[in-house]
Coordinates of C-alpha atoms in Angstrom, one line a residue:
Chain A
M1 CA -0.4 -15.3 7.9
I2 CA -3.5 -17.5 8.3
T3 CA -4.9 -14.9 10.8
L4 CA -4.5 -12.2 8.2
L5 CA -6.3 -14.2 5.6
K6 CA -9.0 -15.1 8.2
K7 CA -9.4 -11.4 8.8
D8 CA -10.1 -10.8 5.1
I9 CA -13.0 -13.3 5.2
L10 CA -14.3 -12.3 8.7
I11 CA -14.6 -8.6 7.8
Q12 CA -16.5 -9.4 4.6
K13 CA -19.2 -11.9 5.8
R14 CA -21.9 -9.8 4.3
I15 CA -20.4 -9.2 0.8
L16 CA -19.4 -12.8 0.6
L17 CA -23.2 -13.6 0.3
F18 CA -23.6 -10.8 -2.3
C19 CA -20.9 -12.4 -4.3
L20 CA -22.9 -15.6 -4.5
V21 CA -25.8 -13.7 -6.1
Y22 CA -23.3 -12.0 -8.5
V23 CA -22.1 -15.4 -9.6
L24 CA -25.7 -16.3 -10.2
I25 CA -26.4 -13.3 -12.5
I26 CA -23.1 -13.0 -14.3
P27 CA -24.1 -15.8 -16.9
L28 CA -27.1 -13.6 -17.7
F29 CA -24.7 -10.8 -19.0
F30 CA -22.6 -13.2 -20.9
R31 CA -25.2 -15.4 -22.5
N32 CA -24.2 -14.4 -26.0
F33 CA -20.7 -15.5 -25.5
E34 CA -19.5 -18.5 -27.4
N35 CA -16.4 -19.2 -25.3
K36 CA -17.7 -21.6 -22.6
N37 CA -14.8 -20.8 -20.3
L38 CA -15.2 -17.2 -20.3
I39 CA -18.2 -17.0 -17.9
F40 CA -16.2 -18.9 -15.3
S41 CA -13.2 -16.7 -15.8
A42 CA -15.4 -13.6 -15.6
S43 CA -16.9 -14.8 -12.4
I44 CA -13.4 -15.3 -10.8
M45 CA -12.5 -11.8 -12.0
I46 CA -15.5 -10.1 -10.7
V47 CA -15.7 -11.8 -7.4
T48 CA -12.0 -11.2 -6.7
Y49 CA -12.2 -7.5 -7.7
M50 CA -15.2 -7.0 -5.4
L51 CA -13.6 -8.8 -2.4
L52 CA -10.3 -7.1 -2.8
T53 CA -11.8 -3.7 -3.3
N54 CA -14.0 -4.1 -0.2
A55 CA -11.2 -5.5 2.0
C56 CA -8.9 -2.5 1.1
A57 CA -11.8 -0.1 1.5
L58 CA -12.6 -1.5 5.0
E59 CA -9.0 -1.4 6.0
E60 CA -8.7 2.3 4.9
K61 CA -12.0 3.2 6.6
N62 CA -11.1 1.7 9.9
K63 CA -7.4 2.6 9.6
T64 CA -6.4 -0.9 10.7
E65 CA -3.0 -0.5 9.0
V66 CA -2.0 1.4 12.1
L67 CA -3.1 -1.5 14.2
Y68 CA -1.5 -4.2 12.2
N69 CA 1.7 -2.4 11.8
S70 CA 1.9 -1.9 15.7
L71 CA 1.5 -5.7 16.3
P72 CA 4.4 -8.1 16.2
I73 CA 4.1 -9.0 12.6
S74 CA 6.4 -8.1 9.7
R75 CA 5.4 -5.8 6.9
V76 CA 6.4 -8.4 4.4
K77 CA 3.8 -10.8 5.9
I78 CA 1.2 -8.1 5.6
V79 CA 2.1 -7.6 1.9
A80 CA 2.2 -11.4 1.4
A81 CA -1.2 -11.9 2.9
R82 CA -2.7 -9.4 0.5
Y83 CA -1.3 -11.2 -2.5
L84 CA -2.4 -14.5 -1.1
S85 CA -5.8 -13.2 -0.6
L86 CA -6.2 -13.1 -4.5
F87 CA -5.9 -16.9 -4.5
L88 CA -8.3 -17.1 -1.5
Y89 CA -10.9 -14.9 -3.3
S90 CA -10.4 -16.9 -6.6
A91 CA -11.1 -20.1 -4.6
V92 CA -14.3 -18.6 -3.2
A93 CA -15.5 -17.5 -6.7
S94 CA -14.6 -21.1 -8.0
V95 CA -16.6 -22.8 -5.2
Y96 CA -19.5 -20.4 -5.8
Y97 CA -19.4 -21.1 -9.5
L98 CA -19.4 -24.9 -8.9
I99 CA -22.2 -24.7 -6.5
I100 CA -24.3 -22.5 -8.9
S101 CA -23.5 -24.5 -12.0
N102 CA -24.3 -27.8 -10.4
L103 CA -27.6 -26.4 -8.9
V104 CA -28.7 -25.0 -12.3
T105 CA -28.0 -28.5 -13.8
L106 CA -29.7 -30.5 -11.1
L107 CA -32.7 -28.3 -10.7
H108 CA -33.1 -27.7 -14.6
L109 CA -33.2 -24.0 -14.1
P110 CA -33.8 -22.0 -17.3
L111 CA -30.2 -20.5 -17.1
K112 CA -27.5 -20.9 -19.6
I113 CA -24.4 -21.8 -17.5
Y114 CA -21.5 -23.9 -18.5
P115 CA -19.7 -26.3 -16.2
A116 CA -16.5 -25.1 -14.5
T117 CA -13.3 -26.1 -16.5
F118 CA -9.7 -26.1 -15.7
E119 CA -9.0 -23.6 -18.6
G120 CA -11.7 -21.3 -17.3
F121 CA -10.2 -21.3 -13.8
L122 CA -6.7 -20.9 -15.0
G123 CA -7.8 -18.1 -17.5
G124 CA -9.6 -16.3 -14.6
L125 CA -6.7 -16.7 -12.2
I126 CA -4.1 -15.4 -14.7
T127 CA -6.1 -12.3 -15.5
V128 CA -6.6 -11.7 -11.7
I129 CA -2.8 -12.1 -11.1
I130 CA -1.8 -9.8 -14.0
L131 CA -4.3 -7.1 -13.1
N132 CA -3.4 -7.1 -9.4
S133 CA 0.3 -7.4 -10.0
I134 CA -0.1 -4.0 -11.7
Y135 CA -2.6 -2.6 -9.1
L136 CA -1.2 -3.8 -5.7
P137 CA 2.1 -1.8 -5.8
V138 CA 0.1 1.3 -6.6
F139 CA -2.2 0.4 -3.7
F140 CA 0.6 0.0 -1.2
K141 CA 2.2 3.2 -2.4
I142 CA -0.7 5.6 -2.3
G143 CA -3.5 3.8 -0.4
F144 CA -7.0 2.7 -1.4
V145 CA -8.8 6.0 -1.9
K146 CA -6.3 7.3 -4.3
S147 CA -5.7 4.1 -6.0
R148 CA -9.2 2.9 -6.6
Y149 CA -9.6 4.5 -9.9
V150 CA -6.5 2.7 -11.1
N151 CA -8.0 -0.5 -10.1
L152 CA -11.4 0.4 -11.7
F153 CA -9.7 1.4 -15.0
L154 CA -7.6 -1.8 -15.1
F155 CA -10.7 -4.0 -14.3
F156 CA -13.1 -2.4 -16.8
G157 CA -10.2 -2.1 -19.3
V158 CA -9.7 -5.8 -19.4
F159 CA -13.3 -6.6 -19.1
F160 CA -14.7 -4.5 -21.9
G161 CA -11.5 -5.1 -23.8
I162 CA -12.3 -8.9 -23.9
T163 CA -16.0 -8.3 -24.7
L164 CA -15.1 -5.8 -27.6
V165 CA -12.6 -8.1 -29.0
S166 CA -15.0 -11.1 -28.9
Q167 CA -17.8 -9.0 -30.5
F168 CA -15.3 -7.7 -33.2
A169 CA -14.0 -11.2 -33.8
K170 CA -17.5 -12.5 -34.4
G171 CA -18.1 -10.2 -37.4
I172 CA -14.7 -10.8 -39.0
T173 CA -14.6 -12.6 -42.4
N174 CA -11.3 -11.5 -43.7
P175 CA -8.9 -14.7 -43.6
F176 CA -5.9 -12.6 -42.6
F177 CA -7.7 -11.3 -39.5
I178 CA -9.1 -14.8 -38.6
K179 CA -5.5 -16.0 -38.8
L180 CA -4.3 -13.1 -36.6
I181 CA -7.0 -13.8 -34.0
S182 CA -6.3 -17.5 -33.9
L183 CA -2.7 -16.6 -32.8
F184 CA -4.2 -15.2 -29.6
K185 CA -6.5 -18.2 -28.9
L186 CA -4.6 -20.2 -26.3
P187 CA -4.5 -23.9 -26.4
Q188 CA -3.9 -25.6 -23.0
G189 CA -0.1 -25.8 -23.5
N190 CA 0.1 -22.0 -24.2
L191 CA -2.2 -21.3 -21.2
L192 CA 0.4 -23.0 -18.8
I193 CA 3.2 -20.9 -20.3
T194 CA 1.1 -17.8 -19.7
A195 CA 0.4 -19.1 -16.1
G196 CA 4.3 -19.3 -15.7
I197 CA 4.7 -15.7 -17.0
A198 CA 1.9 -14.6 -14.8
A199 CA 3.6 -16.1 -11.8
L200 CA 6.9 -14.3 -12.6
I201 CA 4.9 -11.0 -12.9
L202 CA 3.3 -11.8 -9.5
V203 CA 6.7 -12.5 -7.8
T204 CA 8.1 -9.2 -9.3
S205 CA 5.1 -7.2 -8.1
F206 CA 5.3 -8.7 -4.7
F207 CA 8.9 -7.7 -4.3
I208 CA 8.1 -4.1 -5.6
S209 CA 5.2 -3.9 -3.0
C210 CA 7.4 -5.1 -0.1
R211 CA 9.9 -2.5 -1.0
I212 CA 7.3 0.2 -1.1
Y213 CA 5.5 -1.0 2.1
K214 CA 8.7 -1.3 4.2
K215 CA 9.3 2.5 3.7
K216 CA 5.7 3.4 4.3
E217 CA 4.7 5.7 7.2
F218 CA 1.4 5.7 9.1
Chain B
M1 CA 19.4 -4.1 33.0
A2 CA 18.9 -1.8 30.1
P3 CA 16.2 0.9 30.3
V4 CA 12.9 -0.2 28.9
L5 CA 13.0 2.8 26.5
E6 CA 15.9 5.0 25.7
I7 CA 15.6 7.8 23.2
K8 CA 18.7 9.7 22.1
D9 CA 18.7 12.8 19.8
L10 CA 15.6 11.6 18.0
E11 CA 14.8 13.6 14.8
K12 CA 11.9 13.7 12.4
R13 CA 11.6 16.4 10.0
Y14 CA 8.4 17.6 8.3
T15 CA 7.6 20.8 6.3
G16 CA 6.8 23.3 9.1
F17 CA 7.5 20.9 12.0
A18 CA 10.5 19.1 13.3
L19 CA 11.2 16.9 16.2
D20 CA 14.4 18.4 17.2
K21 CA 16.9 15.9 18.8
I22 CA 14.7 14.8 21.7
S23 CA 16.2 12.5 24.4
F24 CA 14.7 10.8 27.4
T25 CA 14.8 7.5 29.2
L26 CA 12.2 5.4 30.9
E27 CA 13.3 2.7 33.4
A28 CA 11.2 -0.3 34.3
G29 CA 8.9 0.2 37.3
Y30 CA 7.9 3.8 36.3
I31 CA 5.2 5.6 34.6
M32 CA 6.4 8.5 32.4
G33 CA 4.0 11.2 31.2
L34 CA 4.6 12.8 27.9
I35 CA 2.9 16.2 27.9
G36 CA 2.8 19.2 25.7
P37 CA 0.4 21.4 23.8
N38 CA -1.2 20.3 20.4
G39 CA 1.5 20.0 17.8
A40 CA 4.3 19.7 20.3
G41 CA 5.3 16.2 18.9
K42 CA 3.8 13.7 21.3
T43 CA 2.1 11.6 18.7
T44 CA 5.1 11.8 16.3
T45 CA 7.4 10.6 19.1
I46 CA 5.0 7.7 19.9
K47 CA 4.6 6.8 16.2
L48 CA 8.4 6.8 15.9
I49 CA 8.7 4.5 18.9
M50 CA 6.2 2.2 17.4
N51 CA 8.1 2.3 14.1
L52 CA 5.1 3.5 12.2
L53 CA 7.2 6.5 11.1
K54 CA 10.8 6.3 10.0
R55 CA 13.2 8.6 11.9
D56 CA 15.5 11.1 10.3
G57 CA 18.2 10.8 13.0
G58 CA 19.0 9.6 16.5
E59 CA 18.3 6.4 18.3
I60 CA 15.4 4.5 19.8
L61 CA 16.3 1.6 22.1
L62 CA 13.6 -0.6 23.4
F63 CA 14.7 -3.1 26.0
G64 CA 18.3 -2.3 24.9
Q65 CA 17.6 -3.1 21.4
D66 CA 17.0 -1.1 18.2
Y67 CA 14.5 -2.0 15.5
G68 CA 17.2 -3.6 13.4
N69 CA 15.6 -6.2 11.4
T70 CA 12.2 -7.9 11.1
I71 CA 12.9 -10.6 13.8
E72 CA 14.1 -8.0 16.3
E73 CA 11.1 -5.8 15.5
R74 CA 8.7 -8.7 16.1
R75 CA 10.4 -9.6 19.4
I76 CA 10.3 -5.9 20.6
K77 CA 6.7 -5.4 19.6
D78 CA 5.7 -8.7 21.3
R79 CA 6.6 -6.8 24.6
I80 CA 4.6 -3.8 23.8
G81 CA 1.0 -3.0 24.6
F82 CA -0.4 0.1 23.0
I83 CA -3.5 2.3 23.0
Y84 CA -3.9 5.1 20.5
E85 CA -6.2 8.1 20.7
D86 CA -8.2 6.9 17.8
N87 CA -9.8 3.5 17.5
F88 CA -8.2 1.2 14.9
Y89 CA -10.5 -1.8 15.0
Y90 CA -12.9 -3.1 12.4
E91 CA -16.1 -1.4 13.5
D92 CA -18.4 -4.2 12.3
L93 CA -16.7 -7.0 14.1
T94 CA -17.6 -8.1 17.6
L95 CA -15.0 -7.9 20.5
R96 CA -14.7 -11.8 20.2
E97 CA -13.9 -11.6 16.4
M98 CA -11.6 -8.6 16.8
K99 CA -9.6 -10.3 19.6
S100 CA -9.4 -13.5 17.5
L101 CA -7.6 -11.4 14.8
I102 CA -5.1 -9.9 17.3
A103 CA -4.3 -12.6 19.9
P104 CA -2.5 -15.1 17.6
F105 CA 0.3 -12.5 16.9
Y106 CA 1.4 -12.4 20.5
S107 CA 3.6 -15.2 21.9
S108 CA 2.4 -14.7 25.5
W109 CA -1.4 -14.1 24.9
D110 CA -3.1 -14.9 28.2
E111 CA -6.8 -15.8 27.5
K112 CA -7.5 -16.0 31.3
T113 CA -6.3 -12.5 31.9
Y114 CA -8.3 -11.3 28.9
K115 CA -11.5 -12.8 30.1
S116 CA -11.0 -11.5 33.6
F117 CA -10.4 -7.9 32.4
L118 CA -13.4 -8.2 30.0
S119 CA -15.6 -9.2 32.9
D120 CA -14.1 -6.5 35.3
F121 CA -14.9 -3.8 32.7
G122 CA -18.2 -5.2 31.9
L123 CA -17.5 -5.6 28.2
P124 CA -19.8 -8.0 26.4
E125 CA -17.8 -10.1 23.9
N126 CA -20.8 -10.4 21.5
K127 CA -21.1 -6.7 21.0
K128 CA -19.9 -5.0 17.9
I129 CA -17.1 -2.5 18.2
K130 CA -19.3 0.2 16.6
E131 CA -21.9 -0.4 19.4
L132 CA -19.4 0.5 22.2
S133 CA -19.2 3.9 23.7
K134 CA -15.9 5.9 23.5
G135 CA -15.1 4.8 27.1
M136 CA -15.8 1.2 26.4
K137 CA -13.6 1.3 23.3
V138 CA -10.6 2.6 25.4
K139 CA -11.3 -0.1 27.9
F140 CA -11.3 -2.8 25.2
S141 CA -8.0 -1.4 23.8
L142 CA -6.6 -1.6 27.4
V143 CA -7.8 -5.1 27.8
I144 CA -6.0 -6.1 24.5
A145 CA -2.9 -4.1 25.6
L146 CA -2.8 -5.8 29.1
S147 CA -3.6 -9.5 27.9
H148 CA -0.2 -10.4 26.5
N149 CA 2.1 -9.7 29.5
A150 CA 3.6 -6.6 27.8
D151 CA 6.5 -5.0 29.6
L152 CA 5.9 -1.6 28.1
L153 CA 2.6 0.1 27.6
I154 CA 2.5 3.0 25.3
L155 CA -0.6 5.1 25.5
D156 CA -1.3 8.0 23.2
E157 CA -3.9 10.3 24.8
P158 CA -6.1 7.3 26.1
T159 CA -8.0 9.4 28.5
S160 CA -9.0 12.3 26.2
G161 CA -12.7 12.5 25.9
L162 CA -13.4 10.1 28.7
D163 CA -15.6 11.0 31.6
P164 CA -13.9 11.4 35.0
L165 CA -15.0 8.0 36.4
I166 CA -13.6 5.9 33.4
R167 CA -10.4 8.1 33.4
R168 CA -9.9 7.4 37.1
E169 CA -10.4 3.6 36.4
V170 CA -7.9 3.6 33.6
L171 CA -5.4 5.5 35.7
D172 CA -5.9 3.2 38.7
L173 CA -5.3 0.2 36.5
L174 CA -2.0 1.7 35.2
S175 CA -0.9 2.3 38.8
A176 CA -1.7 -1.2 39.7
L177 CA 0.1 -2.6 36.7
I178 CA 3.3 -0.6 37.7
Q179 CA 3.5 -2.6 41.0
D180 CA 5.2 -5.2 38.8
E181 CA 8.7 -3.6 38.7
N182 CA 9.5 -5.1 35.4
K183 CA 6.8 -3.1 33.6
A184 CA 6.8 0.6 32.4
V185 CA 4.3 2.9 31.0
L186 CA 4.7 5.8 28.5
F187 CA 1.5 8.0 28.6
S188 CA 0.9 10.9 26.5
T189 CA -1.8 13.3 27.5
Q190 CA -2.9 16.9 27.8
I191 CA -4.7 16.3 31.1
T192 CA -2.1 17.5 33.8
S193 CA -4.4 16.0 36.6
D194 CA -4.0 12.6 35.1
L195 CA -0.3 12.9 35.4
E196 CA -0.4 14.3 38.8
K197 CA -2.2 11.2 39.9
S198 CA -0.2 8.5 38.1
A199 CA 3.1 9.6 36.6
D200 CA 6.5 9.2 38.2
F201 CA 8.4 11.2 35.5
I202 CA 7.3 14.0 33.3
T203 CA 8.7 14.8 29.8
L204 CA 7.4 18.2 28.5
L205 CA 7.6 18.7 24.8
K206 CA 7.1 22.0 23.1
D207 CA 7.5 22.7 19.4
G208 CA 9.3 19.4 18.9
K209 CA 11.9 20.0 21.7
V210 CA 12.1 18.6 25.2
V211 CA 11.7 21.4 27.7
F212 CA 12.4 19.1 30.6
T213 CA 12.4 15.4 31.5
T214 CA 12.5 14.8 35.2
A215 CA 10.9 13.1 38.2
K216 CA 7.5 14.6 39.0
D217 CA 8.2 14.9 42.7
S218 CA 11.4 16.7 42.2
L219 CA 9.6 19.2 40.0
L220 CA 7.0 19.8 42.5
D221 CA 9.3 19.9 45.4
T222 CA 11.7 22.5 43.9
Y223 CA 9.5 24.8 41.8
G224 CA 7.3 27.3 43.5
I225 CA 4.4 29.7 42.8
V226 CA 5.2 33.2 44.2
K227 CA 2.4 35.7 44.8
G228 CA 3.2 39.2 45.8
P229 CA 3.1 43.0 45.0
R230 CA 3.9 44.1 41.5
E231 CA 6.8 46.3 42.5
L232 CA 8.9 43.2 43.4
L233 CA 9.0 42.3 39.6
A234 CA 11.2 45.4 39.0
G235 CA 14.9 45.1 38.4
E236 CA 17.0 42.0 38.9
R237 CA 14.4 40.1 40.7
S238 CA 12.4 39.7 37.5
G239 CA 15.1 37.2 36.4
L240 CA 14.1 35.0 39.1
F241 CA 10.8 34.0 37.4
L242 CA 10.2 31.5 34.7
G243 CA 6.9 33.1 33.9
T244 CA 4.6 35.7 35.5
K245 CA 1.0 36.9 35.4
E246 CA 0.0 40.3 36.6
N247 CA -3.2 41.8 37.8
Q248 CA -4.4 45.0 39.6
F249 CA -3.6 43.5 42.9
G250 CA -0.2 42.0 42.3
F251 CA 1.5 39.3 40.4
E252 CA 1.9 35.5 40.4
G253 CA 4.9 33.9 39.0
L254 CA 6.7 30.5 38.8
V255 CA 10.3 30.2 40.3
K256 CA 12.6 27.2 39.7
D257 CA 13.9 27.2 43.2
R258 CA 11.4 28.2 45.9
I259 CA 14.0 28.0 48.8
K260 CA 16.2 30.5 46.9
A261 CA 13.1 32.7 46.1
R262 CA 12.1 32.6 49.9
D263 CA 15.7 33.8 50.8
L264 CA 15.7 36.6 48.2
L265 CA 12.1 37.8 48.6
G266 CA 11.6 37.1 52.3
G267 CA 8.3 37.8 53.9
K268 CA 7.0 40.1 51.2
V269 CA 5.6 37.3 49.2
V270 CA 3.6 34.0 49.6
I271 CA 5.3 30.9 48.2
E272 CA 3.3 27.9 47.4
K273 CA 4.0 24.4 46.0
P274 CA 2.8 24.5 42.4
S275 CA 0.4 22.2 40.7
L276 CA 1.6 20.4 37.7
E277 CA -0.9 22.5 35.6
D278 CA 0.6 25.8 37.1
L279 CA 4.1 24.7 36.3
I280 CA 3.4 23.8 32.7
Y281 CA 1.2 26.9 32.2
Y282 CA 4.0 29.2 33.2
I283 CA 6.7 27.3 31.4
L284 CA 4.8 27.2 28.2
R285 CA 3.7 30.8 28.5
N286 CA 7.3 31.8 28.9

């Protein structure tokens, strides 16, 4: 399993550097956002999306599924490694964000970047989990080339969805709508419940993917 | 001891093609050549053996065991070295990096053997896979396949597209490997001369069916190429031939039993030992 995760890092040495640059420029796009956690969450989402997409693309390009399914390794472990890679990529994004945010503060750079928070991390991770719990079974079923638009749609759907809702929320003065929006603002307790639900979704998705992948032919 | 590989009535059905109840057995200490035209079912058979495809019927026993569950599959694959026609490595990685992503999966990975083969083949560990020639890629696959004490080597057209020198090196290595009588090689190819040099047994596939599976020497010792005047092909004698080719001077044909052919046709014909290529040509033509 560790070797499979090591593979995901080794094959993406170059793009890992690119991701560092992305984390640096993401705050520029979200500078008008009032939610301080959102930039950190967005960084996790974007870096994970990029690394997962690239790993799947490289796998399809080099047809390495044939290689790995010929080695003495179970298909369940191959699936599990793909799911675990989401946490690995989220960790990479978090480390990058910590480095960048600390550097910006230390060097007094003219960049509006908020410090990393637990809420921001959890928010990002939950989004990554929910998105990919929908995407990965589709990926295991039809492969990267056919499924990439599903991933793109999910990613941008969530991304622009959040942006639009935030913009929309800013202009609202009607007390009924303000009350309605406040229901969706998650205090820390609710965030942990959401994390629990996300974990349940992730486990369900993992078992569906295992079932699909065990039957897959190469 | 159970055969290294035993295939019984194996079936795989696709639209327009079916592997139709094929059976053959490979014992330890031997090289078996799997031969046949394009689309005969060689790669499908190999993919079924490697559990990359799911069979529709029949049985595949490796070292006496079926791919029952995950643990058995891992144990079986731990004893198999494989080379496929296409390269399935990450092109941007170096040989050292690629090896580091494969070796940990094998329980008997032998780093010393790996280094020794790399040096014998002149493969630089720091070179990227994409910088290797086709021949070097095959050699690297062979090094990986030979570095974990595999008892069965499965090779799917490994010599196609290689120059004669590298092909010879690969075949010599397989012959040397088989000196260990616990090991066996299943080798699919379209190059009959490769099989003539290295195989002990030949399994010929055509349209998803086994035409024959037998010892190479017994094939070459019993079959015969008959050359003679065309009038000999008339009447009952034509039934003697598995396949014939006629020209203005006479005919050439393949017989299954050259001693019987000599008795029947006597001094009117020339009877020669066939090459594997002749044999397969006439059988497939028929």
